[in-house]
Structure formats: structure tokens, C-alpha cells
Amino acid sequence: MTIMQESNRTETVAAGSAARQVDAVLPPAGSLAGLDYVQALTAVALETLREVTLDRPGPVTAGGPAAVREAARRSLGGPLLPAEPAYPLETFRRFVRDYATWSVDVSHPAAVARMQCPPTPVAAAAELVVGILNQSLHAWESGPYALELERYVIRELGELVGYGPDAGGTITAGGSISNLMAVLAARDRVLAQRCGWRPFAQGLTGLDKRPVVLATDATHFSIGRAVGIVGLGEDMIVRVPSDELGRLLPEELERTLAGLPEDVVPVAAIACVGATDQGWVDDVAALAEVTRRHGVWLHADAAYGGGALFSPRLRPRLDGIAEADSVTLDLHKFGWTSATSGIFLVRDASVMTPLAQQTTTLNADDDAEAGFIGLYGSSVQATRRAEAFKIAVTMNALGRDGMAAMVDGCHDLACYAADRVEAEPALELAARPSMSTVLLRYRHDGDVDAFNGELRRQLMTRGVTLLARTRVRRPDGSSPVFLKLMLLNPATTTDELDRVIDDILATAADLERSAQASR
Ligand SMILES: *Cc1c(COP(=O)(O)O)cnc(C)c1O
């Protein structure tokens, strides 16, 4: 069937629902007429996505920022809210085409830049259901089954981490929000215990102590933001000396805590479980031994490394994670659900209470006593999407073996790519991969940082390969630019990965030639 015939067919399917007419008012998606409509629109979407995927040779359409801006100007330059309604199917087709044409194809083997996993088909289809049913988690009457589902997802992930029956948590809009909730929980719990202070209610002015968070120079930037947001001041973070990788060392944490001035209250120390670049893991059990003695909250940021919990092979590296007071996981990274699928877990669910202020509309006591309980009190949001649905259905479909095979597949690919990089005289490998990242750079006589930066931009502009960049700490204090492959697509073959490295080498060679020619 050609695209035109397909289009006619889908228009006809929806004809009964008046898609042919230009209606001023559309039916609700979840009504019978609306479901016919959704079916027709979904057929258009899938057909268009298939076409765009077949048309495009690389992970992104070539041309770089200028080309995307020009495409957007052409398509979106008219008013987004025109005076008259248009045919929904045709409008939708046009929007899907442009959006997909200029999107990153996260399922392409050469899309290895960001921690954006390609979601499973189950997760993607689950999003359609979540969108149509449009449940929310803030009140019982906004999503009664959705909130049960969230409780089950949180309970099972808590068990996966190793937490006991008192654990709690919430699904969040990502690792940054989970880390924010951790810093908030730590601030309120520790200041209540140590100073009898309730910062959520009382604020921080008037407190005669200075609360601080301890981290290293390598701690993820989202922690700095969280500390700023909760009023403790990003610049006031106490940076604990770390090892050459950036790991938080128990003995240095001990020394730093012991040396803090009298008027300083350490509220939290931040451990990293799976560093964003190199995948290394802090020794959470040893750190917890120190923080417990000092009455400090220990948070484990496993936004990336948490995926290893699913793998019997990698799981031992995370031993001791349950000793942390709270844990951040991100299943939209190493979990094959679409963004966002952030998870915040706490060993003791009662720490969430500062968020459970009484409202006039959401949480009346007599309703709660009768079992009509929403999840407003365990989140920084009110209206909140039912992300638990795609997570539950994906985990159920893949099972333990499936999740393990996906994680191990990515780890295997990273090891394969590292072998290949080591075997290429023109490339330098930063370190053997711990999880699913490979850090490499092209050897170049001259400004090697600038060369690798330009190499990455060339690859992106040509639409050949999407890579990330970072800086790697060296024992001599330098931090050269490296390029990063983030391997989160276990369906990639080693041949495809070889082609990615071939493309990097070929583009770098072109760049060397043009640099020499212009000299
Ligand atoms: C990705 C990441 C975050 C931030 O998570 P988002 O979901 O992008 O907000 C925090 N910490 C670490 C270690 C990460 O890798």
C-alpha cells in the first residue's frame, strides 16, 4: 500500500468520527468516537515514522543547527494557533513528519551521545494508553489504579535495591528531581534531629547553625542545583578530597566531618553509584559506616548505575547500596522506558512528611481515614503523570532475564568498542569501561582538545554519529577533552559499532587533511 492509499484508508476509518470534516470541537480521546480517531491518527503516525526512518541514513538529519532552524522556520513560521481549524489527520501527518525528520533517532546504532535509551515497543505503546486515560496521582479520584500501580513499582524497586518494608519513595520527573528530594529530605530530617528545627515550615533564617552538604568535585551537577534550590547554597557545598577518578573516600569523609567548625551541621553526603562518564561506583557501605556515626544522611545517586541492579554480572559492584538513606534511579537511562522514569527511594518512608502539608482540596482527614488517599504528599508535584504504567508493563514483559540481557548487552558492546579503540593507533582510550560508556579521543599533534571538539561537531553536522564530550581528570591535574560513546541500545551489532568507529576515524582524517591544507 502506498502512503497515499494508506492516508485515504485512515481518513476513511476516521470518517465516521468526522475526521473528514473540519470540526471546531474534537471528541475526547477516550470516548468511542475518540478511540476511532486515535486509531486513525496512530496509523498515520506509524506510517510516517516508518517512512522517515527508511529515508534517513544516519542518527540525525545532516546540516547541523542552521538546517534545523531553517526547517523549523519553514514549518512553524506561520501561527501555531491559526484562526480556523484544519484537517486533524493532515495536520498531524505534517507535524509527525517534521518532528521525526529532525529528531535524533535514538534507536540508530550511531546515536551514542546521551543517556537516552531507545524505549521498548511495550513502553512506547504504554505511553499511548497513559496519554488517553490521562490519570494523575495527586488525589484518589484522579487515578485510583494508577496510584496502586505506583505503590507496587516503588515497593518492588525498593526491594531490588535491598530496602526493607519501611521503605518508600516516589516516581519523579528524573534524576535531578530525585536528587532534589534527597537533599530536601536530608535537610529536614537532620535539622529536626540535631537542632529541633523544621526548615520546610520555618525557613533557614534564624537557625544559628549553618547546614551543609558534602560532595566531591566530581559529584553530578544536579546536586549543586538541588542544594541551591533548597537554600543551602551551591557555593557552600563542602568538597571532600576524592581519589583520582573522583570517588568519595570514607577516610577523607571522616577527616572532613571531624574538621568542620562547631556551628556547621553536615546534613548530607552524596555518594555516586555509576558516574555519568566512567561508571565508577563509590563504596556506599563504607561511607554509610561514617555517616551513621556522624548523624549525616547518605544519598546514593544511582541515576545511571542503578541499571546494574538488573544484571547478576554487574550487580556485585553495587553491593552496599541499601546502606544509603536514599537512592536515585533513572529507568529512562538504563531501563528502556521513555523519559521520564525517575525514581526516588528512601529507606524510611516517614521522611517524606514535610511535603504532606494539609490542603483544603486534596487531603481531608475523613477522606484519608476512609481510604481515599492520593500521593500528593510524597511528591514535589501536584498533577503528576502515571509513569508507573510503562515501567510496570516493561519490567513485566522483559522479566529479570530480559532486563539482565539488555544491561549485559550494553556492557558487552562497551567492552567491544574499547577493544577496538585500543587496537587503533590513531585513537586513545581513557579507561576500560565499567558500565556502558567508552571514553576516547583522536590523537592529534597540536591542540588536541580543540581538534576533538571540532571532530564531534563535524560528526553531528554530517549526521553520521552523535557523540557526547566530557573532560577526563588526570593525576597531573589536567583534564583533557574526551569523546564519549554512551551505549544503551543492546540491539546494536558489533559490525554496526565498528562502522561508528570507522566513521569517527574517517571524519577525523578528513579534518586532519583540511587542517593541513589551510596551514
Ligand atoms: C543523568 C544523571 C542525573 C540527572 O538525571 P536526569 O534524569 O537527567 O534529571 C543525576 N545524576 C547522575 C549520576 C546522572 O547520570
XYZ file of C-alpha atoms and ligand atoms in Angstrom:
534
model
C 0.000 0.000 0.000
C 1.381 3.411 -0.887
C 1.423 6.236 1.555
C -1.349 7.999 -0.371
C -3.614 4.944 -0.264
C -2.775 4.483 3.400
C -3.692 8.070 4.028
C -7.051 7.632 2.250
C -7.716 4.489 4.213
C -7.026 6.116 7.556
C -9.088 9.154 6.599
C -11.950 6.729 5.820
C -11.536 4.851 9.112
C -11.934 8.091 10.947
C -14.651 9.382 8.611
C -17.344 8.062 10.910
C -15.795 10.186 13.606
C -15.949 13.247 11.383
C -12.212 13.450 10.699
C -13.064 14.475 7.106
C -14.968 17.424 8.371
C -13.108 20.266 9.899
C -14.692 20.203 13.300
C -14.310 23.036 15.717
C -14.616 20.622 18.634
C -12.876 17.221 18.774
C -14.214 14.277 20.802
C -12.394 13.173 23.976
C -9.651 10.659 23.104
C -11.052 8.044 25.494
C -14.629 8.093 24.094
C -15.685 5.578 21.439
C -15.570 8.247 18.734
C -12.252 9.449 20.138
C -10.723 5.952 20.084
C -11.580 5.637 16.368
C -9.842 8.915 15.864
C -6.776 7.837 17.854
C -6.597 4.649 15.789
C -6.582 6.636 12.556
C -4.022 9.090 13.884
C -1.824 6.271 15.187
C -1.885 4.629 11.760
C -0.771 7.929 10.224
C 1.947 8.307 12.860
C 3.389 4.823 12.434
C 3.325 5.022 8.642
C 5.068 8.394 8.704
C 7.658 7.270 11.251
C 8.423 4.210 9.135
C 8.931 6.376 6.072
C 11.220 8.832 7.818
C 13.306 6.044 9.360
C 13.800 4.393 5.983
C 14.718 7.702 4.357
C 17.447 8.742 6.718
C 20.948 7.289 6.565
C 22.191 8.430 9.982
C 21.030 9.107 13.529
C 20.164 12.717 12.741
C 19.403 14.608 9.529
C 22.546 16.302 8.196
C 23.014 20.056 8.282
C 23.531 20.902 11.944
C 21.879 23.762 13.844
C 21.420 26.019 10.769
C 19.470 23.347 8.897
C 17.202 22.590 11.864
C 16.484 26.270 12.401
C 15.630 26.702 8.737
C 13.347 23.627 8.757
C 11.578 24.929 11.853
C 11.178 28.377 10.312
C 9.585 26.851 7.216
C 7.170 24.635 9.148
C 6.416 26.641 12.239
C 6.805 30.174 10.941
C 3.036 30.622 10.475
C 0.900 30.950 13.595
C 0.792 27.773 15.675
C -2.724 28.803 16.627
C -4.355 29.650 13.284
C -7.783 31.291 13.211
C -9.533 28.290 11.557
C -9.295 24.593 12.488
C -7.506 22.362 9.935
C -7.986 18.683 8.982
C -6.612 16.842 12.042
C -5.155 13.891 10.106
C -3.295 16.097 7.637
C -2.108 18.484 10.325
C -0.918 15.547 12.376
C 0.851 13.915 9.436
C 2.736 17.128 8.695
C 3.760 17.610 12.301
C 4.861 13.981 12.728
C 6.890 14.179 9.528
C 8.771 17.339 10.531
C 9.265 16.274 14.132
C 10.579 12.847 13.150
C 12.711 14.120 10.271
C 14.609 16.441 12.574
C 14.612 14.246 15.670
C 17.519 12.172 16.882
C 16.811 8.525 16.075
C 17.638 7.070 19.497
C 17.334 3.553 18.073
C 20.088 4.190 15.484
C 23.360 2.402 16.314
C 25.296 5.657 15.882
C 23.126 7.631 18.347
C 25.553 7.187 21.226
C 25.666 10.660 22.761
C 23.208 10.941 25.584
C 21.657 8.824 28.287
C 18.520 8.411 26.226
C 17.714 4.761 25.869
C 15.608 3.571 22.947
C 12.368 2.621 24.727
C 10.938 -0.844 24.154
C 7.820 -1.103 21.939
C 5.882 -2.050 25.079
C 6.936 1.168 26.817
C 6.111 3.271 23.756
C 2.643 1.740 23.391
C 2.085 2.150 27.134
C 2.618 5.897 26.668
C -0.354 5.971 24.309
C -2.560 4.399 26.976
C -1.229 6.769 29.635
C -1.955 9.716 27.347
C -5.501 8.630 26.537
C -6.513 7.764 30.092
C -4.705 10.826 31.478
C -4.667 9.740 35.094
C -2.925 11.709 37.798
C -1.521 10.737 41.162
C -2.302 13.650 43.410
C -5.748 12.504 44.584
C -7.556 9.179 44.806
C -10.233 10.380 42.383
C -7.593 11.426 39.838
C -6.233 7.918 39.298
C -7.220 5.185 41.767
C -5.476 2.308 39.996
C -2.545 4.455 38.826
C -1.611 5.156 42.402
C -1.796 1.490 43.354
C 0.472 0.789 40.388
C 2.957 3.408 41.574
C 2.996 1.873 45.068
C 3.767 -1.558 43.611
C 6.527 -0.202 41.345
C 8.124 1.679 44.243
C 7.867 -1.336 46.540
C 9.471 -3.676 44.022
C 12.269 -1.259 43.131
C 12.887 -0.715 46.848
C 13.269 -4.479 47.231
C 15.580 -4.575 44.218
C 17.834 -2.043 45.944
C 17.686 -4.134 49.129
C 15.448 -1.921 51.270
C 13.101 -3.381 53.883
C 9.359 -2.971 54.466
C 9.609 0.589 55.873
C 10.933 1.913 52.590
C 9.044 4.364 50.456
C 9.576 6.666 47.571
C 8.041 8.240 44.571
C 8.287 8.332 40.807
C 9.787 11.628 39.713
C 10.447 13.642 36.603
C 14.050 12.373 36.539
C 17.288 12.105 38.453
C 17.564 15.837 39.050
C 14.206 15.888 40.850
C 15.050 12.697 42.760
C 18.305 14.307 43.908
C 16.376 17.430 44.904
C 14.027 15.303 47.010
C 17.023 13.603 48.629
C 18.622 16.899 49.637
C 15.248 18.158 50.874
C 14.647 15.008 52.949
C 18.181 15.130 54.383
C 17.931 18.814 55.279
C 14.616 18.399 57.075
C 15.380 15.116 58.826
C 18.849 16.072 60.080
C 17.941 19.616 61.152
C 14.908 18.261 63.027
C 17.076 15.696 64.817
C 20.110 17.872 65.511
C 18.557 21.314 66.017
C 14.844 20.745 66.599
C 14.337 22.886 63.509
C 11.695 22.480 60.795
C 13.194 24.200 57.734
C 10.248 23.431 55.464
C 7.977 25.443 57.750
C 10.448 27.826 59.410
C 12.908 28.546 56.623
C 16.614 28.838 57.364
C 16.976 32.372 58.659
C 17.042 32.330 62.414
C 18.803 28.976 62.546
C 22.030 29.562 64.485
C 23.834 26.720 62.690
C 24.931 26.526 59.081
C 23.669 23.347 57.345
C 25.973 21.999 54.613
C 26.076 19.175 52.078
C 29.287 17.215 51.424
C 30.241 16.077 47.944
C 33.302 15.847 45.700
C 34.361 17.862 42.670
C 33.055 15.029 40.512
C 29.534 14.941 42.009
C 26.813 15.337 39.368
C 25.808 18.957 38.702
C 22.185 18.218 39.627
C 23.272 18.009 43.278
C 24.661 21.548 43.103
C 21.336 22.709 41.720
C 19.367 20.855 44.391
C 21.497 22.357 47.154
C 20.940 25.810 45.652
C 17.177 25.282 45.390
C 16.711 24.129 48.990
C 18.502 27.238 50.197
C 21.787 25.735 51.380
C 23.832 27.485 48.699
C 25.694 25.712 45.902
C 28.937 27.535 46.700
C 28.663 26.400 50.317
C 28.953 22.685 49.424
C 31.899 21.195 51.315
C 34.033 19.452 48.688
C 35.657 16.347 50.128
C 39.013 15.445 48.543
C 38.448 12.484 46.212
C 40.631 9.889 44.546
C 41.982 10.318 41.028
C 38.651 9.286 39.494
C 36.508 11.495 41.699
C 35.333 8.837 44.158
C 34.273 9.888 47.622
C 36.650 8.189 50.048
C 35.404 7.104 53.517
C 38.619 8.169 55.255
C 38.518 11.630 53.641
C 34.831 11.975 54.514
C 35.659 11.076 58.101
C 38.501 13.603 58.220
C 36.366 16.355 56.679
C 33.441 15.745 59.046
C 35.756 15.750 62.053
C 37.271 19.050 60.952
C 34.043 21.012 60.467
C 33.613 24.121 62.667
C 31.242 23.961 65.659
C 28.484 25.997 64.046
C 28.283 23.836 60.916
C 25.741 20.981 60.678
C 26.532 18.460 57.950
C 23.154 17.301 56.651
C 24.051 15.034 53.736
C 26.900 13.323 51.954
C 26.423 12.380 48.317
C 27.711 9.068 47.016
C 27.792 8.238 43.336
C 26.749 4.822 42.094
C 27.706 4.827 38.440
C 29.469 8.017 37.415
C 27.961 9.603 34.335
C 31.226 9.426 32.372
C 33.241 6.492 33.641
C 30.690 4.432 35.517
C 32.764 4.050 38.698
C 30.910 3.343 41.964
C 31.537 4.692 45.469
C 31.839 2.245 48.370
C 28.416 3.030 49.838
C 28.664 0.571 52.759
C 31.967 2.057 53.965
C 30.621 5.605 53.543
C 27.438 4.700 55.468
C 29.533 3.492 58.380
C 30.989 7.021 58.585
C 27.774 8.996 58.016
C 25.840 6.975 60.647
C 28.406 7.735 63.292
C 28.132 11.450 62.481
C 24.338 11.575 62.129
C 24.609 12.577 58.460
C 22.232 11.477 55.698
C 23.838 9.399 52.955
C 22.336 9.685 49.490
C 23.324 7.314 46.670
C 22.935 8.842 43.221
C 22.436 5.760 41.037
C 20.663 7.625 38.228
C 22.894 5.886 35.708
C 24.456 2.969 37.602
C 21.139 1.751 39.011
C 20.627 -0.217 35.808
C 23.306 -2.618 37.029
C 20.847 -3.790 39.714
C 19.139 -5.793 36.986
C 22.304 -7.640 35.974
C 23.624 -10.570 38.039
C 27.006 -9.852 36.388
C 27.237 -6.150 37.348
C 25.106 -6.167 40.486
C 28.014 -7.078 42.868
C 29.582 -3.681 42.086
C 26.565 -2.074 43.763
C 26.796 -4.141 46.960
C 26.039 -1.954 49.937
C 23.732 0.447 48.081
C 20.934 -0.364 50.582
C 23.076 1.176 53.332
C 22.312 4.599 51.873
C 19.375 6.534 53.363
C 18.044 7.358 49.907
C 18.666 6.305 46.323
C 18.083 7.921 42.931
C 17.360 5.666 39.936
C 16.510 6.673 36.368
C 14.835 3.973 34.311
C 14.800 6.262 31.276
C 18.562 5.763 31.122
C 19.330 2.109 31.850
C 15.757 0.742 31.969
C 14.295 1.088 28.441
C 11.284 3.156 29.330
C 10.714 6.549 27.766
C 11.541 9.757 29.601
C 10.712 10.445 32.218
C 11.015 7.487 34.567
C 12.856 8.897 37.558
C 12.713 7.070 40.886
C 13.377 8.376 44.375
C 13.655 5.745 47.120
C 14.056 6.239 50.882
C 14.846 3.611 53.495
C 12.297 5.169 55.877
C 9.106 6.385 54.204
C 8.250 8.687 57.109
C 10.849 11.266 55.995
C 8.508 12.415 53.234
C 6.190 14.098 55.778
C 7.402 17.703 55.264
C 5.766 17.565 51.826
C 2.433 16.426 53.183
C 1.073 19.837 54.183
C -2.642 19.984 54.634
C -4.576 21.477 51.727
C -8.200 22.474 51.538
C -8.903 20.419 48.421
C -6.685 17.335 48.381
C -6.263 15.522 51.657
C -9.131 15.861 54.116
C -8.611 13.646 57.184
C -12.033 11.971 56.987
C -11.391 11.014 53.339
C -7.970 9.615 54.250
C -9.449 7.601 57.107
C -11.904 6.054 54.668
C -9.024 5.052 52.354
C -9.344 7.800 49.731
C -5.642 8.613 49.736
C -3.718 10.286 46.913
C 0.039 10.621 46.536
C 0.215 14.409 46.720
C 2.153 14.221 49.975
C 5.073 12.221 48.612
C 5.991 14.397 45.646
C 7.012 17.974 44.867
C 4.319 17.977 42.157
C 0.541 18.023 42.382
C -0.754 16.853 38.985
C 1.572 14.005 38.099
C 1.620 11.630 35.143
C 1.243 7.890 35.686
C 4.799 6.962 34.655
C 4.438 3.733 36.666
C 2.355 2.174 33.897
C 5.106 1.987 31.266
C 7.627 0.912 33.916
C 5.435 -1.904 35.251
C 4.483 -3.246 31.842
C 8.081 -3.074 30.565
C 9.528 -4.877 33.585
C 6.777 -7.477 33.400
C 7.336 -8.090 29.693
C 11.138 -8.319 29.911
C 11.380 -10.154 33.210
C 14.625 -10.458 35.183
C 16.357 -12.337 32.399
C 15.330 -9.811 29.787
C 16.476 -6.823 31.834
C 19.766 -8.587 32.626
C 20.317 -9.421 28.963
C 19.684 -5.794 27.959
C 22.110 -4.396 30.574
C 24.788 -7.007 29.866
C 24.373 -6.482 26.125
C 25.250 -2.796 26.566
C 28.199 -3.648 28.801
C 29.459 -6.161 26.199
C 29.179 -3.521 23.468
C 31.182 -1.056 25.570
C 33.918 -3.657 26.098
C 33.954 -4.447 22.380
C 34.240 -0.763 21.452
C 37.028 -0.293 23.998
C 38.979 -3.226 22.467
C 38.603 -1.684 19.050
C 39.719 1.769 20.275
C 42.769 0.231 21.941
C 43.654 -1.512 18.693
C 43.524 1.745 16.678
C 46.826 3.635 16.768
C 45.020 6.923 15.980
C 42.723 6.626 18.998
C 43.315 6.807 22.727
C 41.108 5.086 25.324
C 40.697 6.824 28.701
C 39.994 3.675 30.741
C 38.403 0.246 30.456
C 34.598 0.604 30.606
C 32.841 -0.060 33.938
C 29.286 0.048 32.646
C 28.277 1.154 29.162
C 30.407 4.202 28.352
C 33.580 4.402 26.287
C 35.785 7.494 26.529
C 38.123 8.046 23.611
C 39.904 10.781 21.728
C 41.693 11.157 18.438
C 45.427 11.626 18.793
C 46.427 14.881 17.170
C 49.634 16.926 17.089
C 48.518 20.350 18.109
C 45.542 21.490 20.132
C 44.082 18.058 20.791
C 41.146 19.409 22.857
C 40.053 21.781 20.113
C 40.533 19.069 17.488
C 38.274 16.592 19.292
C 35.658 19.281 19.943
C 35.611 20.102 16.233
C 35.561 16.397 15.318
C 32.392 15.913 17.370
C 30.695 18.915 15.754
C 31.637 17.630 12.280
C 30.152 14.209 13.030
C 26.925 15.790 14.323
C 26.625 18.218 11.399
C 27.198 15.475 8.846
C 24.539 13.428 10.615
C 26.940 10.486 10.832
C 27.388 9.877 14.557
C 26.124 11.597 17.686
C 28.718 11.519 20.454
C 28.977 13.267 23.807
C 32.050 15.088 25.095
C 33.499 15.453 28.544
C 36.754 16.105 30.368
C 38.767 13.333 31.978
C 40.638 14.078 35.203
C 44.309 13.157 35.074
C 46.640 12.587 38.043
C 48.779 15.548 36.859
C 45.804 17.878 37.429
C 44.969 18.314 33.738
C 41.525 17.471 32.352
C 41.679 16.910 28.603
C 38.616 16.716 26.358
C 37.459 13.192 25.540
C 34.594 11.969 23.391
C 32.068 9.617 24.909
C 30.102 6.735 23.476
C 27.055 6.014 25.639
C 25.883 2.537 24.674
C 22.274 1.974 25.712
C 20.977 0.084 22.704
C 21.608 -3.636 23.118
C 20.215 -4.316 19.626
C 23.348 -2.716 18.123
C 25.621 -5.278 16.467
C 29.406 -5.270 16.706
C 29.539 -4.646 12.938
C 27.444 -1.526 13.409
C 29.679 -0.416 16.245
C 32.725 -0.954 14.012
C 31.104 1.318 11.459
C 30.632 4.023 14.113
C 34.355 3.881 14.906
C 35.232 3.793 11.198
C 33.146 6.957 10.743
C 34.960 8.680 13.595
C 38.328 7.735 12.067
C 37.323 8.805 8.553
C 35.910 12.144 9.676
C 38.989 12.811 11.816
C 41.256 12.013 8.848
C 39.287 14.483 6.681
C 39.632 17.086 9.381
C 43.407 16.485 9.633
C 43.698 16.908 5.861
C 41.724 20.137 5.754
C 43.691 21.478 8.739
C 46.958 20.704 6.899
C 45.676 22.245 3.663
C 44.810 25.512 5.406
C 48.194 25.693 7.140
C 21.624 11.652 34.493
C 22.084 11.844 35.868
C 21.395 12.704 36.734
C 20.255 13.583 36.267
O 19.136 12.850 35.866
P 18.026 13.477 34.905
O 17.043 12.385 34.757
O 18.719 13.832 33.632
O 17.470 14.683 35.581
C 21.829 12.778 38.047
N 22.889 12.054 38.457
C 23.588 11.230 37.650
C 24.754 10.452 38.186
C 23.202 11.102 36.311
O 23.892 10.287 35.499
